[in-house]
Short mmCIF file of C-alpha atoms and ligand atoms in Angstrom, two decimals:
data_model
loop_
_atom_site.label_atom_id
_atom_site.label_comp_id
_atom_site.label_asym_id
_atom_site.label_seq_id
_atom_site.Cartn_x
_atom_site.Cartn_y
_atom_site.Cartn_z
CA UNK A 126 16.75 25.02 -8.12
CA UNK A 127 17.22 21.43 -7.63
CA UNK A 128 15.32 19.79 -4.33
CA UNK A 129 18.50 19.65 -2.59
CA UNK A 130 19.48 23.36 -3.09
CA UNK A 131 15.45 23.83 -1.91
CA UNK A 132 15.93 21.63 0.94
CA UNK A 133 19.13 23.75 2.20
CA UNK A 134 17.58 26.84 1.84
CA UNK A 135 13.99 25.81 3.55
CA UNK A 136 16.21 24.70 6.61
CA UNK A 137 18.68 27.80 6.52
CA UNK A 138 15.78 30.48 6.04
CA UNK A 139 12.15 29.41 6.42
CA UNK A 140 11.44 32.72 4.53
CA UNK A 141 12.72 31.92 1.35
CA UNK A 142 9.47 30.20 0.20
CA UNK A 143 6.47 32.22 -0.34
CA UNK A 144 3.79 29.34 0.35
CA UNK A 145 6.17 28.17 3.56
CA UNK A 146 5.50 28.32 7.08
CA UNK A 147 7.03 25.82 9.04
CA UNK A 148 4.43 26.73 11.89
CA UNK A 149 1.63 26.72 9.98
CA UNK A 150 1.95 23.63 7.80
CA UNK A 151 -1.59 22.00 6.71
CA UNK A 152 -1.33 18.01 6.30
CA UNK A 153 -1.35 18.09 2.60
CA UNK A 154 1.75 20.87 2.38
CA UNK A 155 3.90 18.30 4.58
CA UNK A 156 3.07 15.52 1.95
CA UNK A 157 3.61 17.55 -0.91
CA UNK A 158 6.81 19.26 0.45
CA UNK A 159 8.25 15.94 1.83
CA UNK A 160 6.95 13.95 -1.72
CA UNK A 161 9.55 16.24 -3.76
CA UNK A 162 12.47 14.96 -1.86
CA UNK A 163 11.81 11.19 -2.73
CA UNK A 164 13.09 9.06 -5.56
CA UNK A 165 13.10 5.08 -5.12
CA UNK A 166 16.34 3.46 -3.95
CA UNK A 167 18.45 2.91 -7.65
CA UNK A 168 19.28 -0.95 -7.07
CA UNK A 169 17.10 -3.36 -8.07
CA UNK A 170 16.89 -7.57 -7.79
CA UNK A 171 16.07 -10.27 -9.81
CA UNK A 172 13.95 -12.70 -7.76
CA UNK A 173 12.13 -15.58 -7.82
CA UNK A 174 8.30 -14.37 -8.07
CA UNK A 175 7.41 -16.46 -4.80
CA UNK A 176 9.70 -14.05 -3.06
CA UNK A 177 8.48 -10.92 -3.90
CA UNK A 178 5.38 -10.47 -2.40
CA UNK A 179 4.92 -6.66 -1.58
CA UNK A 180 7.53 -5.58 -3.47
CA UNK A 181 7.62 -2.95 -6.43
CA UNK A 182 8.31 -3.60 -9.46
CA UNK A 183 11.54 -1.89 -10.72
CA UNK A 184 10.55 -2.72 -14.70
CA UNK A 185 7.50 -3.22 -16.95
CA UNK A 186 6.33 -6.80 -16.81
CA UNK A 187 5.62 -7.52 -20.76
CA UNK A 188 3.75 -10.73 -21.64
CA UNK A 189 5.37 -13.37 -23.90
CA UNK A 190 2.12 -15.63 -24.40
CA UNK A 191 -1.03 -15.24 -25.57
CA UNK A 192 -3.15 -15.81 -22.62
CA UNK A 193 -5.00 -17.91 -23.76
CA UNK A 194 -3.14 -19.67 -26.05
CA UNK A 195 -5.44 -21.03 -28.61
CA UNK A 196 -9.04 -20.74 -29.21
CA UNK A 197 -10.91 -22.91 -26.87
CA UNK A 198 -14.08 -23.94 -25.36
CA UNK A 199 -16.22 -21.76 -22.70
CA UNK A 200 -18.48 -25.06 -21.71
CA UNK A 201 -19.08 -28.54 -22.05
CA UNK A 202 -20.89 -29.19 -25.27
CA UNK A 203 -20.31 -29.97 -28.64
CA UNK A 204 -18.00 -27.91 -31.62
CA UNK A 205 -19.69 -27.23 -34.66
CA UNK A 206 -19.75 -25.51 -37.92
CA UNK A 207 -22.89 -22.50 -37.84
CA UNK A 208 -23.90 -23.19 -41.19
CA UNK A 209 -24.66 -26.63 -40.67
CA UNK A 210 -26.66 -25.96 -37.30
CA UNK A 211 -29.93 -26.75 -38.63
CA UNK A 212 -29.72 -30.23 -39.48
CA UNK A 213 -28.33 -33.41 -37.10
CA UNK A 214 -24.64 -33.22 -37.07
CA UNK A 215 -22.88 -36.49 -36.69
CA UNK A 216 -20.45 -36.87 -33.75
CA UNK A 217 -16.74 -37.25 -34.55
CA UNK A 218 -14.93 -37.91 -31.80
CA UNK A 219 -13.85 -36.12 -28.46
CA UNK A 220 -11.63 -32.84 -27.17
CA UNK A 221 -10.83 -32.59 -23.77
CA UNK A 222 -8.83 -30.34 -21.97
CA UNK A 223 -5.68 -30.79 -22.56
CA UNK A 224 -5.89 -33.85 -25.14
CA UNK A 225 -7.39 -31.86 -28.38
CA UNK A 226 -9.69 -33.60 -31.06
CA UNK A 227 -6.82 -34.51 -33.97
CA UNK A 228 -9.16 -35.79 -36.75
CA UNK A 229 -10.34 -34.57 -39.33
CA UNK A 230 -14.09 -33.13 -39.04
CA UNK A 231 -15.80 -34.17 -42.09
CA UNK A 232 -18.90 -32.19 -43.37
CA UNK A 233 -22.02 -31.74 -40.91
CA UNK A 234 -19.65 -33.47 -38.39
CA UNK A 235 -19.34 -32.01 -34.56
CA UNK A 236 -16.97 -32.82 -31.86
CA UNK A 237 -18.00 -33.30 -28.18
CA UNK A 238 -16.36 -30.74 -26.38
CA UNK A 239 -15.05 -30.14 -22.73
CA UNK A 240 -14.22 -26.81 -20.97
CA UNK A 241 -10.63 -25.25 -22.12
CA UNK A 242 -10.42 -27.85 -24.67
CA UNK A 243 -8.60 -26.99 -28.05
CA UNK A 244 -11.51 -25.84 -30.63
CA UNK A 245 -10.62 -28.08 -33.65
CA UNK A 246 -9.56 -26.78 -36.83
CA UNK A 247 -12.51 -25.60 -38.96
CA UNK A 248 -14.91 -25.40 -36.28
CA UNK A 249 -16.84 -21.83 -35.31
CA UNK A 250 -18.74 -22.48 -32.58
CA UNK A 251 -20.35 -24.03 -29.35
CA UNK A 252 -23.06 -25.15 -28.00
CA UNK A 253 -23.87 -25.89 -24.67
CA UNK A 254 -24.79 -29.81 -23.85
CA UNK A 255 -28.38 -28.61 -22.25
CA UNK A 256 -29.54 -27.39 -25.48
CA UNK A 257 -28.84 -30.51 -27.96
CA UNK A 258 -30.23 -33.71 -28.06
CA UNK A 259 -28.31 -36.84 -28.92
CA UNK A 260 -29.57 -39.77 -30.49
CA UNK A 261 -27.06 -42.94 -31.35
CA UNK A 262 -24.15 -40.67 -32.87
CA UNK A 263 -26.44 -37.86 -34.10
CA UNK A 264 -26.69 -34.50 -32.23
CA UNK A 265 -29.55 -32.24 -32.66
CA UNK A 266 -28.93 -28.52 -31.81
CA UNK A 267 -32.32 -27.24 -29.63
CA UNK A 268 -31.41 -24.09 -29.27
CA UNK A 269 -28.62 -22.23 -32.18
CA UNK A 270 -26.16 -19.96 -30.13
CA UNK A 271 -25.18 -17.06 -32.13
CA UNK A 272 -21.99 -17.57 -34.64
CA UNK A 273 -19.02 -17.95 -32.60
CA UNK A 274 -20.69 -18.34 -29.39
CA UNK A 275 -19.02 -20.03 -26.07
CA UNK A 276 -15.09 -19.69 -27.82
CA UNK A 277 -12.74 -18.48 -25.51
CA UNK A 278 -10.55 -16.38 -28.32
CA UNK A 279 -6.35 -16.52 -28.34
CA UNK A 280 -5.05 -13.35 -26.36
CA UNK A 281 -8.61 -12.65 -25.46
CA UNK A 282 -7.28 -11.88 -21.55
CA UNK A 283 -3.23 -10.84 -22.41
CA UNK A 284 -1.82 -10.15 -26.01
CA UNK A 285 1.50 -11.01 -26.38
CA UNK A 286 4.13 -8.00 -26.28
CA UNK A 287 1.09 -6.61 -23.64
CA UNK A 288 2.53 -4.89 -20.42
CA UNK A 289 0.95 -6.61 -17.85
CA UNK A 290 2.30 -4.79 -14.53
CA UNK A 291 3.69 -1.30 -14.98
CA UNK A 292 6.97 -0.22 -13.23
CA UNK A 293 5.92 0.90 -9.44
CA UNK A 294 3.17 -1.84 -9.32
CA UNK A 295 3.60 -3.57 -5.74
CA UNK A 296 3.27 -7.38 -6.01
CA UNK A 297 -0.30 -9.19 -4.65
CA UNK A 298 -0.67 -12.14 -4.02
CA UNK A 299 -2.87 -12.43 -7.93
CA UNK A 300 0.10 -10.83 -9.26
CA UNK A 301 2.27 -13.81 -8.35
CA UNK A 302 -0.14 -16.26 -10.18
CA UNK A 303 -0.64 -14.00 -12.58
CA UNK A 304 3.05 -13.78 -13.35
CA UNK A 305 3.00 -17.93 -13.13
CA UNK A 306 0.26 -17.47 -15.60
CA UNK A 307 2.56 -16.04 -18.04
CA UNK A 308 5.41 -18.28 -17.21
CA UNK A 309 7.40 -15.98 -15.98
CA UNK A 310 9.66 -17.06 -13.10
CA UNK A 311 11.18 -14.03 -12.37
CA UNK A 312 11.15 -10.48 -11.86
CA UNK A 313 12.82 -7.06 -11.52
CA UNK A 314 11.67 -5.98 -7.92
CA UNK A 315 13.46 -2.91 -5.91
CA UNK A 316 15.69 -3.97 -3.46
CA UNK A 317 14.36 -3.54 0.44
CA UNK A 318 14.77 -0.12 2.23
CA UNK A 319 16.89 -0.30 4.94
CA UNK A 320 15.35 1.44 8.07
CA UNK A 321 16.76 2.42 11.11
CA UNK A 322 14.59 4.06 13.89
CA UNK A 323 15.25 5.04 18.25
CA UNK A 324 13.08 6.09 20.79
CA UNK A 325 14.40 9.07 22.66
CA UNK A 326 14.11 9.92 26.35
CA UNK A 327 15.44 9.58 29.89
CA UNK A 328 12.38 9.03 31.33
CA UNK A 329 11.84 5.24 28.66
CA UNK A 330 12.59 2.12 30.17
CA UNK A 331 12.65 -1.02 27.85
CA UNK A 332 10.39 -3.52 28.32
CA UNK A 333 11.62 -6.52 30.42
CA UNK A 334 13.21 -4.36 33.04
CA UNK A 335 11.46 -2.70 36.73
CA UNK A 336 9.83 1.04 36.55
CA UNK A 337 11.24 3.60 38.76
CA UNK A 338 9.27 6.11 39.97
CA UNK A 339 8.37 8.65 37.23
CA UNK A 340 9.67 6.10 34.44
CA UNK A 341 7.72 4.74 31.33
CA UNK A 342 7.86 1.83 29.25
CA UNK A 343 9.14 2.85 25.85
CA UNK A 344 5.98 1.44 23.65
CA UNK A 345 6.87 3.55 20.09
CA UNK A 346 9.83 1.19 19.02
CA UNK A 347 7.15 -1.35 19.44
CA UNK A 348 4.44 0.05 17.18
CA UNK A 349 7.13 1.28 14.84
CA UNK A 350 8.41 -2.19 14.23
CA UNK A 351 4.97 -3.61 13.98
CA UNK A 352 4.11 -0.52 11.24
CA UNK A 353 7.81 -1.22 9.37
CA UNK A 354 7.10 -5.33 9.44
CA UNK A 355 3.76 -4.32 7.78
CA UNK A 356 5.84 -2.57 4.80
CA UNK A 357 8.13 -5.30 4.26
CA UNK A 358 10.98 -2.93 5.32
CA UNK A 359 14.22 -4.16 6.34
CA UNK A 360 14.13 -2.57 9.73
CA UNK A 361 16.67 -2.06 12.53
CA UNK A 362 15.57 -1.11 16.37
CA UNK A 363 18.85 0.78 17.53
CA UNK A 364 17.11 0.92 20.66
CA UNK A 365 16.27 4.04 23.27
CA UNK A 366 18.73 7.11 23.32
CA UNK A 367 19.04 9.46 26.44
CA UNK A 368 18.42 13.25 26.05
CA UNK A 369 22.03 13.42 25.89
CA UNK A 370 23.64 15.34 22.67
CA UNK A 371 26.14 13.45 22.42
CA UNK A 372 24.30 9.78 22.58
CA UNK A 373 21.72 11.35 19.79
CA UNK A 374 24.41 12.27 17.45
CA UNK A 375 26.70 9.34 17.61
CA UNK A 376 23.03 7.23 17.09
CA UNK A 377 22.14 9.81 14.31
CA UNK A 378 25.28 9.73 12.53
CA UNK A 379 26.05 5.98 12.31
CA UNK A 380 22.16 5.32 11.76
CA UNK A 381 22.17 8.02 8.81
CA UNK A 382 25.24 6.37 7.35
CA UNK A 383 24.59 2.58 6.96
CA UNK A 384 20.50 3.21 6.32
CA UNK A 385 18.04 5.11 3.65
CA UNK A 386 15.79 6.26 6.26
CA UNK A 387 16.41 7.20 10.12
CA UNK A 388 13.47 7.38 12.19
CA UNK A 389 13.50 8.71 15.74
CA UNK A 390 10.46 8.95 18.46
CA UNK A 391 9.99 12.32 20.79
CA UNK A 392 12.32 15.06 21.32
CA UNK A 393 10.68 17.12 18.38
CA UNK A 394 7.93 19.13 20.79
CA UNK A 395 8.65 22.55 21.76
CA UNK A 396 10.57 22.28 25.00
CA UNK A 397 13.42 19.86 23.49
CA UNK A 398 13.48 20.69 19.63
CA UNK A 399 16.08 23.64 19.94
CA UNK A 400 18.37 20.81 20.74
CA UNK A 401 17.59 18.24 17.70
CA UNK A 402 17.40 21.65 15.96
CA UNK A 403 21.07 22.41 16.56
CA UNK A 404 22.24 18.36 15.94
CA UNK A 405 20.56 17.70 12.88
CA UNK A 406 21.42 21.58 11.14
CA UNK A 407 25.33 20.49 12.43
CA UNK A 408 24.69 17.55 10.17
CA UNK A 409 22.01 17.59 7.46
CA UNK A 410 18.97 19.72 6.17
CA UNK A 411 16.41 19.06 8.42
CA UNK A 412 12.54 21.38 8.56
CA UNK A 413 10.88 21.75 11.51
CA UNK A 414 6.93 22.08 11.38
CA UNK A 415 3.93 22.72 13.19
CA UNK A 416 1.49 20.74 11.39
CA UNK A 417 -1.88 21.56 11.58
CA UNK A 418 -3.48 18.52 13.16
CA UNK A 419 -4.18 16.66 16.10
CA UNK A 420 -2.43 14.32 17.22
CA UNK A 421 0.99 14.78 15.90
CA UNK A 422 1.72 18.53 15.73
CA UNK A 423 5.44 18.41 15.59
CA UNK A 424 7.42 16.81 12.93
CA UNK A 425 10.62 16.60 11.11
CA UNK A 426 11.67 15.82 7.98
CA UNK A 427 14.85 16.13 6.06
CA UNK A 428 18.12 14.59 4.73
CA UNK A 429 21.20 13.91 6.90
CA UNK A 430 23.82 12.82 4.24
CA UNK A 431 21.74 10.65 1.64
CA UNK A 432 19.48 9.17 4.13
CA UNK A 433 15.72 10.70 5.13
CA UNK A 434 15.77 11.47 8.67
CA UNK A 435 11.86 11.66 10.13
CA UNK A 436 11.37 13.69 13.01
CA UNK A 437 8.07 12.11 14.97
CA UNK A 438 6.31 13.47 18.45
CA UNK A 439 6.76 11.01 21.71
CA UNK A 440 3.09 10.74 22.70
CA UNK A 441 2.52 7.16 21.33
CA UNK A 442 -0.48 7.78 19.36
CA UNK A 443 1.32 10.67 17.98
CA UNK A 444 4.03 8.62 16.60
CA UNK A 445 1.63 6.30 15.07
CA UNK A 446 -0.47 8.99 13.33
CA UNK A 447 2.62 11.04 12.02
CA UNK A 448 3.86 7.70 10.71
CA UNK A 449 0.73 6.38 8.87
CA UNK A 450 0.41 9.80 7.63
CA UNK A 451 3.67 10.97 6.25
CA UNK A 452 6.19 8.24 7.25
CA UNK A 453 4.39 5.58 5.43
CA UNK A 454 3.56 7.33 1.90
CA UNK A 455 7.13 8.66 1.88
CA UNK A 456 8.65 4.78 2.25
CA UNK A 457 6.41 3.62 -0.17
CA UNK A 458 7.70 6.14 -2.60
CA UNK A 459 11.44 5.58 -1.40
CA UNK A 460 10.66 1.57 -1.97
CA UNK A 461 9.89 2.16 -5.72
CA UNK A 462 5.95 2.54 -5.56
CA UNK A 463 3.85 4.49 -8.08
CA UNK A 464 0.77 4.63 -6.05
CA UNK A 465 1.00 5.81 -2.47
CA UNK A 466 -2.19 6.96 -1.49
CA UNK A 467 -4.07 5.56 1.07
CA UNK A 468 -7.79 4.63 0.29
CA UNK A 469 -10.71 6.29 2.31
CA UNK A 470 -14.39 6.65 2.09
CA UNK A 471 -17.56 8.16 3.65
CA UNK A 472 -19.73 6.41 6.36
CA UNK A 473 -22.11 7.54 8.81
CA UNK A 474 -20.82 8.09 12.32
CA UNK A 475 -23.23 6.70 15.21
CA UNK A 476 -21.19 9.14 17.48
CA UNK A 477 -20.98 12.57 17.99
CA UNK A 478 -17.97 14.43 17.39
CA UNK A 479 -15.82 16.51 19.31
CA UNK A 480 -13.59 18.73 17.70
CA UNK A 481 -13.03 22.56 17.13
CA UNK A 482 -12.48 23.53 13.65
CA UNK A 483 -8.48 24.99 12.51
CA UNK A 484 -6.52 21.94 12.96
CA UNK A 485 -7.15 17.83 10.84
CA UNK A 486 -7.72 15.43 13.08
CA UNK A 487 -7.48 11.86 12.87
CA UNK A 488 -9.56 10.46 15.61
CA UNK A 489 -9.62 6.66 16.02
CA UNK A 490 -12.61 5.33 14.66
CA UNK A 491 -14.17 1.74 14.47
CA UNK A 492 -16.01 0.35 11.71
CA UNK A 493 -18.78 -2.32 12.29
CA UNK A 494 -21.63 -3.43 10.63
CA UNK A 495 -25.33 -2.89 11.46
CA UNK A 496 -27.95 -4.67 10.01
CA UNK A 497 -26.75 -4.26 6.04
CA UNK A 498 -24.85 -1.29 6.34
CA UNK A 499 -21.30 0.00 8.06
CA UNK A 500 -21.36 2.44 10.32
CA UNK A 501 -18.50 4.05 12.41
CA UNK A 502 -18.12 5.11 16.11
CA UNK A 503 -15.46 6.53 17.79
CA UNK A 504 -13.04 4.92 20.26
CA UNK A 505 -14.27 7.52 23.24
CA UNK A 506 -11.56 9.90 24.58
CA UNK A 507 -8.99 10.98 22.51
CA UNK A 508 -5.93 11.78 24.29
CA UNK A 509 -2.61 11.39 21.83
CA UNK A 510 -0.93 9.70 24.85
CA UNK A 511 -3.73 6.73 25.12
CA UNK A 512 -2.42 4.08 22.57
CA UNK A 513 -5.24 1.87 23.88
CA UNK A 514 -7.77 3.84 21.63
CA UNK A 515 -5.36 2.92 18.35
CA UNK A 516 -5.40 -0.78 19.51
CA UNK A 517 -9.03 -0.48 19.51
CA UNK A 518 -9.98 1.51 16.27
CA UNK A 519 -9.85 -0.22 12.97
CA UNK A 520 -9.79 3.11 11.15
CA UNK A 521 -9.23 6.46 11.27
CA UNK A 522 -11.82 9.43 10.89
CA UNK A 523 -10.38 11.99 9.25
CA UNK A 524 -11.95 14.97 10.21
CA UNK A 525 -10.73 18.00 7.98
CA UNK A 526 -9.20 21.73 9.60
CA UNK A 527 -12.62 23.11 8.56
CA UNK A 528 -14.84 20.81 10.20
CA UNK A 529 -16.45 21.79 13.90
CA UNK A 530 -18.38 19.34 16.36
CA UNK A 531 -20.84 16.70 14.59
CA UNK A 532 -23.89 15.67 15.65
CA UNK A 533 -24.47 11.67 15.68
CA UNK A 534 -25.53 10.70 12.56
CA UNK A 535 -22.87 12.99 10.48
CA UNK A 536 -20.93 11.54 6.95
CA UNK A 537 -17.53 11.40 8.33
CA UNK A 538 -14.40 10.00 6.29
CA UNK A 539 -12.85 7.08 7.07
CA UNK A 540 -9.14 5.46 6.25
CA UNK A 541 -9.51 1.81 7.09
CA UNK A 542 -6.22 -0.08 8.93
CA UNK A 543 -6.33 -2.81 6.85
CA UNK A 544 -5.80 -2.30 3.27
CA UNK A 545 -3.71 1.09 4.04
CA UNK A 546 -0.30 -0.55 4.21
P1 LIG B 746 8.35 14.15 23.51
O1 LIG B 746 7.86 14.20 22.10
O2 LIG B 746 9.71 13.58 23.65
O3 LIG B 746 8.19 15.48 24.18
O4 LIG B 746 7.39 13.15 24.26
C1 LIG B 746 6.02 13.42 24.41
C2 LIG B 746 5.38 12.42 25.36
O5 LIG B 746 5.48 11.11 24.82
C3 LIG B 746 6.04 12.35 26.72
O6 LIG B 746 5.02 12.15 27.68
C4 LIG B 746 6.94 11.14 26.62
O7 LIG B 746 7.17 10.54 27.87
C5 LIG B 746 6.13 10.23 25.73
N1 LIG B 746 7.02 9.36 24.98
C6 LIG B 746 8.08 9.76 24.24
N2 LIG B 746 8.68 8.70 23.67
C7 LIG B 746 7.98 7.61 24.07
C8 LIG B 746 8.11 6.20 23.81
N3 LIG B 746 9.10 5.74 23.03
N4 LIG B 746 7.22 5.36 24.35
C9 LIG B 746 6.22 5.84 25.13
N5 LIG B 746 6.04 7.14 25.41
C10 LIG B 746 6.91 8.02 24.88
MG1 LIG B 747 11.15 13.45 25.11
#
């Protein structure tokens, strides 16, 4: 069955999979059932390598040079022939970086030598300045290096016909010099994912206008922008929708149509989803889960015409969490990128833990360093509705379905902020 056929069946009859449960979903099922569905976006771009950092690389980078080039000089010191080593050699003239030595080296001859300069024709190997002595134009070796010593050898770092960046690679700022490095100007980079996202809600007010009683400011297309700006998406804030069926599919439609990816904020949870349920089935192949974690139970994920439509809770820390979770992975992959995991480690945590165990939770956590080592503590209360505690945190502690309350002190694990985008 091909993923679309799986897709359509998944969202017609929940049953149809053996290992499915849309109320019952662990974290790592939602990854792995949303990672089938994603292949990169097909067109790709030639561009100028200053312009492409963060994106992936749609083809194999292959190295026409030998980096380096030619044989040449680890240190300052003089170019020699090892056989000779043991008797005064008689200086011949110069190589600098740059400007190489040209003569001819006539027996028991040696050439001063500067860092990255050409080793001259002949030669073997060099000797650092501190260990010779020189005397008029004689140079006395005090200490032999082995044969060969201090040569910097032609394709020593890159070979050419070496692939240098695979296919998937995203672009750092070392790949661009790197790619300089290799003079190569250009290179094949996936074009930017177009993303489209709402907030939903009667009760949102944007920011800039007055509260009315019982009204909130809508703070998710906020963080969502920041999160997509991080990605190097190419973004679109259609704004906040009313609960009204009609707004949502009029926004869903013409969102779904002109982007690869539709994001939408709230109106998953229990009390409204029977009425995204009925939109999105009208119009695509969209599952509805239960996702065993905290925050960010509800989610959706599925197609509506070619685009990925994700489904994510209201509460604002909620939205965050689902994103950096799911969201974020899955754009990576839909952007072209071979590696889309998010790095994480153990540390100690100063605090103790609440939690009960059944459910993943991803408390907000902040690294800091005491004395030598880093530690972590949390953020204090962790209600999915306080988006002051992700402001705060600097990580998240990932706290797994089987884990119970922890004692300060306790290995906990940790996905850093920074560095997970
Ligand atoms: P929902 O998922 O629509 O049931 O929303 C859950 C909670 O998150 C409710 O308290 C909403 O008011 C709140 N909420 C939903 N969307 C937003 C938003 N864009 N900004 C701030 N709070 C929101
Ligand atoms: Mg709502």
């Amino acid at each position: 069955m091909n993923n679309q056929d799986l897709l359509q069946q998944l969202a017609n009859d929940p049953s149809c999979a053996d290992d499915y449960d849309p109320n019952a979903m662990s974290v790592t099922q939602a990854r792995q059932y949303i990672q089938q569905f994603l292949s990169p976006v097909q067109d790709t771009e030639t561009m100028a390598i200053k312009q492409t950092l963060g994106r992936m690389l749609a083809a194999p980078v292959v190295s026409g040079i030998n980096v380096p080039g030619h044989n040449n000089s680890a240190m300052d010191g003089f170019a020699f022939r090892h056989a000779e080593a043991n008797q005064p050699l008689t200086l011949a003239g110069t190589a600098f970086a740059g400007n190489p030595f040209t003569g001819v080296l006539p027996v028991g001859g040696c050439v001063k030598i500067m860092t990255g300069a050409v080793i001259p024709p002949g030669v073997d190997t060099v000797v650092m300045q501190e260990h010779t002595h020189s005397e008029g134009e004689l140079v006395s070796l005090l200490k032999i290096p082995a044969f060969g010593a201090n040569i910097r050898l032609t394709g020593e770092d890159i070979a050419v016909g070496q692939t240098v960046l695979a296919r998937g690679h995203q672009i750092q700022p070392a790949d661009m010099g790197l790619l300089a490095s290799l003079g190569i100007a250009e290179v094949q980079v996936y074009r930017r994912l177009k993303v489209a996202f709402f907030s939903t809600g009667d009760e949102l007010v944007s920011v800039g206008q007055p509260l009315q009683a019982g009204q909130i400011y809508d703070s998710n297309r906020y963080s969502l922008w920041g999160m997509l700006q991080a990605l190097g998406v190419d973004a679109h804030d259609l704004g906040n929708v009313a609960d009204d069926p009609q707004a949502l599919e009029n926004t869903l439609l013409e969102a779904a149509n002109t982007h690869d990816v539709v994001i939408s904020s709230g109106g998953v949870s229990v009390g409204e989803a029977d009425f995204m349920k009925q939109l999105l089935a009208k119009h695509g192949q969209v599952l509805f889960w239960k996702i065993n974690m905290k925050p960010g139970r509800p989610l959706a994920y599925g197609k509506l015409g070619h685009s990925h439509y994700f489904g994510l809770p209201g509460n604002p820390v909620s939205t965050m969490v689902t994103f950096y979770q799911f969201v974020q992975a899955a754009l990576k992959s839909l952007m072209g990128a071979s590696a889309v995991d998010q790095p994480s480690f153990k540390v100690e945590c100063v605090s103790a833990i609440r939690k009960a165990p059944g459910r993943t939770e991803f408390q907000r956590g902040i690294l800091f360093k005491q004395g030598q080592h880093w530690q972590v503590k949390t953020t204090g209360e962790q209600g999915s509705g306080m988006l002051s505690s992700m402001s705060q945190a600097n990580c998240f502690i990932v706290l797994d379905e089987a884990t119970g309350a922890l004692a300060a002190g306790a290995m906990v694990e940790v996905q850093p902020f920074s560095g997970a985008c």
